[in-house]
Tab-separated table of C-alpha atoms in Angstrom:
chain	number	residue	atom	x	y	z
A	1	MET	CA	-52.249	20.206	-44.697
A	2	LYS	CA	-51.513	16.668	-45.887
A	3	ALA	CA	-48.908	17.929	-48.351
A	4	HIS	CA	-47.181	19.932	-45.604
A	5	LEU	CA	-47.080	16.894	-43.267
A	6	TYR	CA	-45.655	14.724	-46.062
A	7	SER	CA	-42.830	17.239	-46.596
A	8	ILE	CA	-41.944	17.204	-42.898
A	9	LEU	CA	-41.790	13.390	-42.857
A	10	MET	CA	-39.546	13.306	-45.937
A	11	LEU	CA	-37.132	15.840	-44.410
A	12	ALA	CA	-37.003	13.826	-41.193
A	13	SER	CA	-36.294	10.631	-43.096
A	14	LEU	CA	-33.482	12.282	-45.020
A	15	PHE	CA	-31.962	13.703	-41.844
A	16	PHE	CA	-31.948	10.408	-39.988
A	17	GLY	CA	-30.681	8.564	-43.071
A	18	LEU	CA	-27.677	10.877	-43.320
A	19	ALA	CA	-27.025	10.588	-39.613
A	20	ALA	CA	-26.969	6.792	-39.897
A	21	CYS	CA	-24.152	6.758	-42.518
A	22	ASP	CA	-20.611	6.130	-41.236
A	23	LYS	CA	-19.268	9.006	-43.255
A	24	PRO	CA	-20.475	11.510	-45.842
A	25	ALA	CA	-20.546	10.260	-49.410
A	26	SER	CA	-17.841	12.776	-50.274
A	27	ASP	CA	-15.450	10.970	-47.862
A	28	PHE	CA	-15.643	7.530	-49.604
A	29	ARG	CA	-12.531	6.610	-51.620
A	30	LEU	CA	-13.568	4.244	-54.385
A	31	SER	CA	-10.591	4.664	-56.701
A	32	GLY	CA	-8.002	2.679	-54.739
A	33	ASP	CA	-6.037	-0.058	-56.564
A	34	CYS	CA	-6.161	-3.436	-54.770
A	35	GLN	CA	-3.770	-5.461	-56.862
A	36	VAL	CA	-1.368	-8.119	-55.615
A	37	ILE	CA	1.779	-7.395	-57.576
A	38	SER	CA	3.843	-10.353	-56.368
A	39	LEU	CA	3.864	-13.059	-53.729
A	40	ALA	CA	6.408	-15.671	-52.708
A	41	LEU	CA	6.410	-18.531	-50.221
A	42	ASP	CA	9.409	-19.960	-48.362
A	43	GLU	CA	11.670	-17.601	-50.368
A	44	ASP	CA	12.064	-20.020	-53.307
A	45	PHE	CA	8.559	-20.254	-54.687
A	46	GLU	CA	7.133	-17.348	-56.681
A	47	GLY	CA	3.392	-17.158	-57.198
A	48	ILE	CA	1.672	-16.592	-60.520
A	49	VAL	CA	-0.895	-13.830	-60.074
A	50	ASP	CA	-4.011	-13.854	-62.248
A	51	PRO	CA	-5.624	-10.413	-61.686
A	52	LYS	CA	-8.704	-11.302	-63.709
A	53	ALA	CA	-9.456	-14.513	-61.828
A	54	LYS	CA	-8.237	-13.009	-58.531
A	55	ALA	CA	-6.092	-16.096	-58.062
A	56	ILE	CA	-2.491	-16.695	-56.998
A	57	VAL	CA	-0.982	-20.117	-57.679
A	58	VAL	CA	2.403	-21.103	-56.288
A	59	ALA	CA	4.185	-24.084	-57.850
A	60	ILE	CA	6.034	-26.243	-55.326
A	61	PRO	CA	8.031	-29.472	-55.669
A	62	GLU	CA	6.275	-32.765	-56.188
A	63	VAL	CA	7.114	-33.789	-52.627
A	64	TYR	CA	6.838	-30.809	-50.293
A	65	ASP	CA	4.996	-30.057	-47.039
A	66	GLU	CA	2.504	-27.308	-47.821
A	67	ARG	CA	0.979	-27.280	-44.337
A	68	ALA	CA	3.304	-24.593	-42.869
A	69	MET	CA	4.552	-22.268	-45.578
A	70	THR	CA	5.732	-18.729	-44.873
A	71	ILE	CA	4.921	-15.636	-46.896
A	72	THR	CA	8.354	-14.174	-47.739
A	73	ASP	CA	7.201	-11.569	-50.249
A	74	LEU	CA	3.894	-9.760	-50.637
A	75	THR	CA	3.933	-6.664	-52.820
A	76	LEU	CA	0.699	-4.710	-53.241
A	77	SER	CA	-0.338	-1.691	-55.281
A	78	ASP	CA	0.432	1.710	-53.725
A	79	GLY	CA	-1.621	2.458	-50.645
A	80	ALA	CA	-3.081	-1.035	-50.343
A	81	THR	CA	-3.034	-3.240	-47.260
A	82	ALA	CA	-3.812	-6.941	-46.818
A	83	ASP	CA	-5.004	-9.224	-44.044
A	84	LYS	CA	-1.981	-11.461	-44.701
A	85	HIS	CA	1.580	-10.239	-44.166
A	86	VAL	CA	5.205	-11.173	-44.801
A	87	GLY	CA	6.160	-13.655	-42.090
A	88	ASP	CA	2.702	-15.216	-41.773
A	89	ARG	CA	2.715	-19.026	-41.771
A	90	LEU	CA	-0.137	-20.616	-43.703
A	91	ASN	CA	-1.539	-24.104	-44.019
A	92	LEU	CA	-1.996	-24.391	-47.771
A	93	SER	CA	-3.342	-27.909	-47.841
A	94	THR	CA	-6.505	-25.981	-48.716
A	95	PRO	CA	-6.674	-22.615	-50.568
A	96	GLN	CA	-6.469	-19.465	-48.454
A	97	ALA	CA	-8.143	-16.082	-48.980
A	98	ILE	CA	-6.137	-12.859	-49.044
A	99	ARG	CA	-8.221	-9.698	-48.659
A	100	VAL	CA	-6.622	-6.576	-50.097
A	101	LYS	CA	-8.023	-3.143	-49.192
A	102	ASN	CA	-7.267	0.323	-50.503
A	103	GLY	CA	-9.422	3.083	-49.110
A	104	ASP	CA	-12.981	1.830	-49.296
A	105	VAL	CA	-12.277	-0.718	-52.065
A	106	MET	CA	-11.657	-4.361	-51.172
A	107	MET	CA	-10.746	-7.364	-53.309
A	108	GLU	CA	-10.288	-10.984	-52.313
A	109	TYR	CA	-7.661	-13.237	-53.879
A	110	THR	CA	-7.447	-17.014	-53.574
A	111	LEU	CA	-3.977	-18.325	-52.777
A	112	SER	CA	-3.251	-21.985	-53.541
A	113	VAL	CA	-0.289	-24.231	-54.222
A	114	LYS	CA	0.192	-26.723	-57.041
A	115	HIS	CA	2.634	-29.564	-56.640
A	116	ASP	CA	4.832	-30.197	-59.642
A	117	GLU	CA	3.497	-33.249	-61.427
A	118	ALA	CA	4.798	-35.205	-64.383
A	119	ARG	CA	2.737	-38.132	-65.606
A	120	ILE	CA	1.860	-39.768	-68.901
A	121	LEU	CA	-1.927	-39.951	-68.940
A	122	SER	CA	-2.547	-41.744	-72.231
A	123	PHE	CA	-0.452	-43.433	-74.912
A	124	ILE	CA	-2.095	-44.366	-78.220
A	125	ILE	CA	-0.323	-45.903	-81.207
A	126	ASN	CA	-1.415	-44.833	-84.703
A	127	GLY	CA	-4.576	-43.293	-83.288
A	128	GLN	CA	-6.073	-46.702	-82.516
A	129	TYR	CA	-4.143	-48.896	-80.124
A	130	VAL	CA	-4.331	-47.821	-76.504
A	131	GLY	CA	-1.501	-48.449	-74.105
A	132	VAL	CA	-2.075	-49.886	-70.650
A	133	ILE	CA	-0.274	-47.592	-68.183
A	134	ASP	CA	1.044	-48.863	-64.846
A	135	GLN	CA	1.681	-45.661	-62.886
A	136	SER	CA	3.343	-47.555	-60.039
A	137	ALA	CA	5.841	-49.469	-62.165
A	138	HIS	CA	6.119	-46.631	-64.732
A	139	THR	CA	5.527	-48.973	-67.651
A	140	ILE	CA	3.281	-48.779	-70.706
A	141	SER	CA	2.328	-51.789	-72.814
A	142	VAL	CA	0.607	-51.544	-76.181
A	143	LEU	CA	-0.762	-54.305	-78.372
A	144	VAL	CA	-0.969	-53.734	-82.132
A	145	PRO	CA	-2.333	-56.069	-84.825
A	146	ALA	CA	-0.175	-58.915	-86.065
A	147	GLY	CA	1.833	-57.832	-89.098
A	148	SER	CA	2.232	-54.223	-87.936
A	149	ASN	CA	5.549	-52.554	-88.750
A	150	LEU	CA	7.018	-52.119	-85.271
A	151	HIS	CA	9.897	-50.116	-86.754
A	152	SER	CA	7.599	-47.238	-87.722
A	153	LEU	CA	4.706	-46.431	-85.382
A	154	THR	CA	3.382	-43.050	-84.310
A	155	PRO	CA	2.387	-42.533	-80.668
A	156	THR	CA	0.006	-39.833	-79.496
A	157	VAL	CA	0.771	-39.049	-75.869
A	158	THR	CA	-1.037	-36.856	-73.346
A	159	THR	CA	0.643	-35.708	-70.150
A	160	THR	CA	-0.172	-33.678	-67.091
A	161	ASP	CA	-0.549	-29.958	-67.778
A	162	GLY	CA	2.599	-28.089	-68.769
A	163	ALA	CA	4.867	-31.126	-68.890
A	164	THR	CA	7.430	-31.753	-71.606
A	165	LEU	CA	7.973	-35.165	-73.162
A	166	LEU	CA	11.008	-36.807	-74.726
A	167	PRO	CA	10.661	-38.278	-77.289
A	168	ALA	CA	7.836	-35.929	-78.243
A	169	SER	CA	4.265	-36.970	-78.954
A	170	GLY	CA	3.531	-37.504	-82.632
A	171	VAL	CA	7.091	-38.437	-83.588
A	172	VAL	CA	7.468	-41.710	-85.515
A	173	GLN	CA	9.289	-44.236	-83.379
A	174	ASP	CA	10.945	-47.639	-83.735
A	175	PHE	CA	9.243	-49.896	-81.194
A	176	SER	CA	10.928	-53.141	-82.210
A	177	GLN	CA	12.648	-52.790	-78.824
A	178	PRO	CA	11.295	-51.126	-75.648
A	179	VAL	CA	11.583	-47.320	-75.679
A	180	LEU	CA	12.067	-44.944	-72.735
A	181	TYR	CA	9.801	-41.876	-72.534
A	182	THR	CA	10.630	-39.152	-70.006
A	183	VAL	CA	8.037	-36.618	-68.873
A	184	SER	CA	9.173	-33.536	-66.912
A	185	TYR	CA	7.655	-30.512	-65.231
A	186	ASN	CA	9.799	-28.231	-63.056
A	187	THR	CA	11.080	-30.442	-60.222
A	188	ALA	CA	9.047	-33.507	-61.250
A	189	SER	CA	10.295	-36.101	-63.701
A	190	LEU	CA	9.356	-39.695	-64.538
A	191	THR	CA	10.637	-42.162	-67.098
A	192	TYR	CA	8.305	-44.796	-68.523
A	193	LEU	CA	9.359	-47.989	-70.291
A	194	VAL	CA	7.103	-48.457	-73.337
A	195	THR	CA	6.770	-51.922	-74.837
A	196	VAL	CA	4.833	-52.569	-78.046
A	197	ALA	CA	3.943	-56.108	-79.094
A	198	GLU	CA	1.911	-57.657	-81.853
A	199	MET	CA	-1.521	-58.871	-80.801
A	200	THR	CA	-1.786	-62.481	-81.807
A	201	SER	CA	-5.526	-62.517	-81.184
A	202	PRO	CA	-7.840	-59.794	-79.883
A	203	HIS	CA	-10.291	-60.576	-77.098
A	204	VAL	CA	-12.841	-58.076	-78.425
A	205	LEU	CA	-13.022	-57.130	-82.096
A	206	TYR	CA	-14.832	-54.186	-83.649
A	207	VAL	CA	-15.635	-54.955	-87.294
A	208	GLY	CA	-16.634	-52.606	-90.066
A	209	LEU	CA	-17.164	-52.326	-93.794
A	210	ALA	CA	-14.215	-49.932	-94.193
A	211	ASP	CA	-10.592	-51.006	-94.616
A	212	THR	CA	-9.471	-48.819	-91.693
A	213	ARG	CA	-11.122	-47.351	-88.629
A	214	GLN	CA	-10.501	-43.820	-89.929
A	215	GLN	CA	-12.683	-44.543	-92.973
A	216	LEU	CA	-15.748	-45.463	-90.919
A	217	PRO	CA	-18.717	-43.085	-90.653
A	218	ILE	CA	-18.250	-40.733	-87.687
A	219	GLU	CA	-20.952	-42.536	-85.674
A	220	GLU	CA	-19.066	-45.815	-86.007
A	221	GLN	CA	-15.678	-44.155	-85.476
A	222	THR	CA	-16.886	-42.753	-82.163
A	223	ALA	CA	-18.083	-46.150	-80.973
A	224	CYS	CA	-14.898	-47.880	-82.115
A	225	SER	CA	-12.665	-45.249	-80.508
A	226	TRP	CA	-14.427	-45.766	-77.197
A	227	LEU	CA	-13.822	-49.512	-77.421
A	228	LEU	CA	-10.129	-49.216	-78.261
A	229	SER	CA	-9.535	-46.708	-75.471
A	230	HIS	CA	-11.503	-48.535	-72.760
A	231	VAL	CA	-11.199	-52.269	-73.364
A	232	GLU	CA	-7.949	-54.182	-73.158
A	233	LYS	CA	-6.946	-56.397	-76.070
A	234	ALA	CA	-9.500	-54.787	-78.357
A	235	ALA	CA	-8.846	-54.209	-82.047
A	236	TYR	CA	-10.454	-53.076	-85.294
A	237	ALA	CA	-10.664	-55.263	-88.392
A	238	SER	CA	-12.517	-55.040	-91.666
A	239	PHE	CA	-14.868	-57.740	-92.884
A	240	THR	CA	-12.499	-58.216	-95.816
A	241	GLN	CA	-9.697	-59.054	-93.402
A	242	LEU	CA	-11.963	-61.600	-91.703
A	243	LYS	CA	-12.927	-63.115	-95.055
A	244	ASP	CA	-9.295	-63.417	-96.058
A	245	GLY	CA	-8.284	-65.044	-92.775
A	246	GLN	CA	-6.010	-62.171	-91.758
A	247	VAL	CA	-7.382	-61.987	-88.187
A	248	ASP	CA	-6.729	-64.650	-85.580
A	249	LEU	CA	-10.039	-65.190	-83.780
A	250	SER	CA	-8.847	-68.019	-81.569
A	251	GLU	CA	-9.001	-65.878	-78.413
A	252	CYS	CA	-11.772	-63.520	-79.515
A	253	GLN	CA	-14.780	-63.611	-77.219
A	254	VAL	CA	-16.953	-60.874	-78.719
A	255	ILE	CA	-17.266	-59.301	-82.164
A	256	TRP	CA	-19.039	-55.920	-82.130
A	257	TRP	CA	-20.587	-54.415	-85.245
A	258	HIS	CA	-22.276	-51.033	-85.008
A	259	LEU	CA	-23.572	-50.270	-88.496
A	260	HIS	CA	-24.659	-46.741	-89.379
A	261	LYS	CA	-26.017	-45.342	-92.621
A	262	ASP	CA	-27.404	-41.847	-93.056
A	263	GLY	CA	-31.069	-42.148	-93.960
A	264	GLY	CA	-31.350	-45.611	-92.469
A	265	ILE	CA	-31.616	-49.172	-93.789
A	266	ASP	CA	-35.090	-50.627	-94.194
A	267	GLY	CA	-35.438	-54.246	-95.319
A	268	LYS	CA	-33.185	-57.133	-96.292
A	269	GLY	CA	-32.668	-55.823	-99.790
A	270	GLN	CA	-31.244	-52.527	-98.569
A	271	PHE	CA	-29.134	-54.310	-95.981
A	272	GLU	CA	-27.638	-56.638	-98.563
A	273	ASN	CA	-26.890	-53.726	-100.898
A	274	ASN	CA	-25.156	-51.800	-98.118
A	275	ALA	CA	-23.307	-54.663	-96.399
A	276	ILE	CA	-21.690	-56.486	-99.299
A	277	GLU	CA	-18.342	-56.879	-97.507
A	278	ALA	CA	-20.010	-58.274	-94.395
A	279	LEU	CA	-22.006	-60.857	-96.311
A	280	ALA	CA	-18.857	-61.882	-98.175
A	281	ALA	CA	-17.380	-62.770	-94.773
A	282	VAL	CA	-20.420	-64.761	-93.573
A	283	ASP	CA	-18.620	-68.114	-93.713
A	284	ALA	CA	-15.886	-66.797	-91.374
A	285	LEU	CA	-18.509	-65.232	-89.096
A	286	LYS	CA	-20.515	-68.466	-88.958
A	287	ALA	CA	-17.413	-70.501	-88.138
A	288	TYR	CA	-16.601	-68.131	-85.285
A	289	TYR	CA	-20.218	-68.190	-84.023
A	290	ASN	CA	-20.534	-71.950	-84.193
A	291	ALA	CA	-17.258	-72.313	-82.291
A	292	GLY	CA	-18.791	-70.386	-79.381
A	293	GLY	CA	-17.943	-66.795	-80.315
A	294	SER	CA	-20.464	-64.089	-79.443
A	295	PHE	CA	-21.715	-60.932	-81.158
A	296	LEU	CA	-22.854	-57.495	-80.049
A	297	LEU	CA	-24.908	-56.115	-82.949
A	298	THR	CA	-26.156	-52.548	-82.749
A	299	ARG	CA	-28.179	-50.286	-85.035
A	300	TYR	CA	-28.536	-51.801	-88.545
A	301	ALA	CA	-26.112	-54.615	-87.719
A	302	THR	CA	-29.144	-56.222	-86.038
A	303	TYR	CA	-29.969	-57.689	-89.477
A	304	LEU	CA	-26.986	-60.047	-89.248
A	305	PRO	CA	-28.479	-62.924	-87.161
A	306	ALA	CA	-30.602	-63.945	-90.142
A	307	TYR	CA	-27.346	-64.694	-91.997
A	308	LEU	CA	-25.686	-66.550	-89.119
A	309	GLY	CA	-28.208	-69.388	-89.104
A	310	GLU	CA	-30.849	-67.910	-86.821
A	311	ALA	CA	-34.456	-67.570	-88.006
A	312	ASP	CA	-34.788	-65.748	-91.316
A	313	CYS	CA	-36.188	-62.656	-89.610
A	314	VAL	CA	-34.981	-59.055	-89.697
A	315	PRO	CA	-36.256	-55.934	-87.934
A	316	ASN	CA	-39.492	-54.776	-89.531
A	317	ASN	CA	-39.612	-51.194	-88.248
A	318	CYS	CA	-36.574	-49.207	-89.422
A	319	TRP	CA	-35.696	-45.610	-90.233
A	320	GLY	CA	-32.984	-42.989	-89.713
A	321	GLN	CA	-31.897	-39.439	-90.393
A	322	ALA	CA	-28.595	-37.972	-91.597
A	323	GLU	CA	-26.005	-36.698	-89.122
A	324	GLU	CA	-25.961	-33.157	-90.524
A	325	SER	CA	-29.747	-32.813	-90.381
A	326	ALA	CA	-30.225	-34.747	-87.152
A	327	GLU	CA	-33.022	-33.936	-84.752
A	328	THR	CA	-32.244	-31.827	-81.676
A	329	VAL	CA	-33.916	-33.340	-78.639
A	330	SER	CA	-35.740	-31.010	-76.266
A	331	GLY	CA	-35.398	-33.376	-73.301
A	332	PRO	CA	-33.923	-36.756	-72.336
A	333	TRP	CA	-34.771	-39.681	-74.632
A	334	GLU	CA	-35.501	-43.115	-73.233
A	335	PHE	CA	-36.731	-46.622	-73.891
A	336	SER	CA	-38.617	-49.016	-71.666
A	337	ILE	CA	-37.057	-51.972	-69.874
A	338	ALA	CA	-40.258	-52.825	-67.994
A	339	GLY	CA	-40.173	-56.507	-67.088
A	340	HIS	CA	-36.441	-56.708	-67.815
A	341	THR	CA	-34.872	-54.427	-65.192
A	342	ASP	CA	-32.828	-57.293	-63.769
A	343	HIS	CA	-31.037	-58.039	-67.066
A	344	ALA	CA	-27.281	-57.537	-66.963
A	345	LEU	CA	-27.376	-54.869	-69.687
A	346	TRP	CA	-29.374	-52.447	-67.558
A	347	GLN	CA	-27.315	-52.551	-64.371
A	348	ASN	CA	-25.440	-49.611	-62.802
A	349	LEU	CA	-26.907	-47.035	-65.173
A	350	ILE	CA	-27.828	-43.442	-64.401
A	351	MET	CA	-31.517	-43.833	-63.703
A	352	LYS	CA	-34.337	-41.358	-63.251
A	353	PRO	CA	-35.678	-41.972	-59.729
A	354	ASP	CA	-39.322	-41.855	-60.785
A	355	ALA	CA	-38.785	-44.055	-63.882
A	356	LEU	CA	-36.644	-47.004	-62.857
A	357	ASP	CA	-38.041	-49.142	-65.677
A	358	HIS	CA	-36.801	-46.756	-68.375
A	359	VAL	CA	-33.273	-46.166	-69.681
A	360	TYR	CA	-32.361	-42.582	-70.599
A	361	THR	CA	-29.524	-42.100	-73.072
A	362	CYS	CA	-29.156	-38.405	-73.928
A	363	ASP	CA	-30.039	-34.963	-72.646
A	364	ALA	CA	-31.626	-31.786	-74.012
A	365	GLY	CA	-29.616	-30.324	-76.894
A	366	TYR	CA	-28.338	-33.645	-78.215
A	367	ARG	CA	-28.631	-34.023	-81.991
A	368	ILE	CA	-29.666	-37.561	-82.820
A	369	THR	CA	-30.305	-39.371	-86.097
A	370	ASN	CA	-32.847	-41.609	-84.337
A	371	SER	CA	-31.500	-44.512	-86.381
A	372	THR	CA	-33.808	-47.387	-85.517
A	373	ALA	CA	-33.930	-51.092	-86.371
A	374	GLN	CA	-36.582	-52.616	-84.125
A	375	TYR	CA	-39.492	-55.030	-84.229
A	376	HIS	CA	-43.018	-53.617	-84.239
A	377	ILE	CA	-45.384	-55.572	-82.000
A	378	GLY	CA	-49.133	-55.480	-82.623
A	379	THR	CA	-51.980	-56.860	-84.680
A	380	ASP	CA	-52.122	-53.764	-86.889
A	381	TRP	CA	-49.206	-54.783	-89.142
A	382	GLY	CA	-45.822	-56.446	-89.258
A	383	GLY	CA	-46.587	-60.084	-88.500
A	384	TYR	CA	-45.675	-60.005	-84.810
A	385	ASP	CA	-49.005	-59.796	-83.011
A	386	ASP	CA	-47.505	-60.124	-79.557
A	387	ARG	CA	-44.234	-60.987	-77.823
A	388	ASP	CA	-44.936	-64.695	-77.956
A	389	ALA	CA	-45.147	-64.409	-81.730
A	390	PHE	CA	-41.897	-62.437	-81.786
A	391	ARG	CA	-40.110	-65.086	-79.733
A	392	SER	CA	-41.527	-67.966	-81.736
A	393	LYS	CA	-40.672	-66.516	-85.148
A	394	THR	CA	-37.266	-65.025	-84.389
A	395	GLY	CA	-35.973	-67.469	-81.791
A	396	ALA	CA	-34.900	-64.433	-79.772
A	397	ILE	CA	-35.835	-63.168	-76.307
A	398	ASP	CA	-36.954	-59.556	-75.957
A	399	ILE	CA	-35.064	-57.577	-73.289
A	400	ALA	CA	-36.287	-54.004	-73.893
A	401	GLY	CA	-39.174	-52.205	-75.542
A	402	GLY	CA	-42.550	-50.652	-74.871
A	403	ALA	CA	-46.013	-52.013	-75.539
A	404	ASP	CA	-45.658	-51.881	-79.321
A	405	ALA	CA	-41.944	-52.508	-79.954
A	406	VAL	CA	-38.964	-54.692	-79.161
A	407	VAL	CA	-35.863	-52.481	-79.225
A	408	ALA	CA	-33.313	-54.898	-77.735
A	409	TRP	CA	-33.256	-58.678	-77.893
A	410	GLU	CA	-31.029	-61.632	-77.263
A	411	TYR	CA	-30.135	-64.978	-78.805
A	412	PRO	CA	-28.770	-66.864	-75.786
A	413	ALA	CA	-25.617	-68.927	-76.134
A	414	THR	CA	-26.042	-72.682	-76.485
A	415	ASP	CA	-23.742	-75.672	-76.801
A	416	ALA	CA	-23.942	-75.184	-80.578
A	417	HIS	CA	-23.053	-71.467	-80.812
A	418	GLY	CA	-22.224	-68.268	-78.943
A	419	GLY	CA	-24.640	-65.595	-77.824
A	420	ILE	CA	-25.946	-62.489	-79.589
A	421	ILE	CA	-27.155	-59.208	-78.116
A	422	CYS	CA	-29.020	-56.899	-80.500
A	423	ILE	CA	-29.761	-53.236	-79.713
A	424	GLY	CA	-31.908	-51.504	-82.321
A	425	SER	CA	-33.274	-48.546	-80.358
A	426	GLY	CA	-32.873	-45.120	-81.932
A	427	CYS	CA	-31.825	-43.943	-78.464
A	428	TYR	CA	-28.585	-45.928	-78.739
A	429	ASP	CA	-26.433	-43.234	-80.348
A	430	TRP	CA	-22.719	-42.513	-79.965
A	431	TYR	CA	-22.109	-39.323	-81.957
A	432	SER	CA	-23.834	-35.953	-81.953
A	433	VAL	CA	-22.919	-33.312	-84.500
A	434	ALA	CA	-23.685	-30.783	-81.753
A	435	GLY	CA	-20.526	-31.842	-79.932
A	436	ASP	CA	-20.888	-31.886	-76.167
A	437	ALA	CA	-24.504	-30.699	-76.126
A	438	GLY	CA	-26.733	-33.239	-74.423
A	439	THR	CA	-23.894	-35.583	-73.462
A	440	GLU	CA	-23.247	-34.359	-69.951
A	441	TYR	CA	-25.436	-36.786	-67.997
A	442	TYR	CA	-27.604	-39.578	-69.375
A	443	HIS	CA	-25.424	-40.117	-72.443
A	444	ALA	CA	-22.902	-41.904	-70.210
A	445	ASN	CA	-25.405	-44.774	-70.209
A	446	ILE	CA	-24.493	-45.604	-73.817
A	447	ALA	CA	-20.953	-46.581	-72.840
A	448	LYS	CA	-22.139	-48.389	-69.712
A	449	ILE	CA	-24.717	-50.442	-71.623
A	450	THR	CA	-22.015	-51.412	-74.116
A	451	GLU	CA	-19.593	-52.343	-71.366
A	452	ASN	CA	-22.310	-54.423	-69.710
A	453	ALA	CA	-23.094	-56.179	-72.985
A	454	LEU	CA	-19.440	-57.022	-73.665
A	455	ASN	CA	-18.943	-58.387	-70.152
A	456	TYR	CA	-22.166	-60.380	-70.388
A	457	LEU	CA	-21.214	-61.938	-73.718
A	458	LYS	CA	-17.698	-62.795	-72.545
A	459	LYS	CA	-19.068	-65.220	-69.958
């Protein structure tokens, strides 16, 4: 009896289900083609149809009112209809949807306009010297080191998408006189006046052991490239050039040295063996420091204060891995700034709301060498039982670190010399062999901390 009743209920359900359908399944047409073949606006402007992305982009002049444009051509696949028609006027200040239907198949396209645009976005000489672009005046000014051959310099130029450039990017150019560069895209065209001059004295100098920036380890190259592309009147120089008096430091406010070595540097002996060129330039560095010049010293460069006349102390807790075998972090890395949150270095960073006394510097997936040059604090070993002992022995002030470490410290400027900021945390890392992995969020703090430090030391 139960089985018979179940069968009746199933038949009833099937009957009512079929009755509820708009049409029998055999009447559905699911093979219709819903393609937009072509589209034009205001007669003159043909759209580019991307069937895969279901997008139609219409290029219009740089100056053109897109708020009342008329569809003057709309060709669809056979049998298809659309909810937009020839003669319709559209406000394309925002993208519009076009729904195309063929039988029981429907597709939606996004129609948008793109104003022609021609701009130079960046202008870099010899891969190092970044031009300052004035988009209003259409001028570009570039400073190169004194002694550069202005008759033979190679610019690398980026422009807005699709634009052409004359002269072309990468072509050797004589910049002994100003040069005109014209960038064009469809109806848009701009001409920039490019002026290159020798830098008599940089305001910020990145120094390294290598003769050229391109010969630096990739970690240092990345840091130096950021500086040259973000800070005006910044330059690279080798310690040998400083020693030989080839760099005018009369206007230099900050010297930055970010020293990397795969495997790390542990102890004064290793530092001296690996920084021969730097120590050969100590007299020039001391003269600059004693005249009021400041230093930003990061990673293993934090050994340098001992050679500038500060207390004969160097970080006592150091290690590091190699770039190719670097550790992949499973989550954001951080260091503590408890008690120092008001210091200028830690302002305007991307902070974790529930950890405002910690600085995060990379995200999951980042490959980090964890190159560290810090001071261990504690009675267990190292000679720095507490922070008072650290301050007394080193003459420095701690500005970051947890209960058992000082990872950033400062030698304040005095009437007798400039200031020094040291950052020895393994979290302070510019380059990841994994590329973009782990750099999408907290890693922006590395650049911001550096910018803060440079601005602080310039005062």
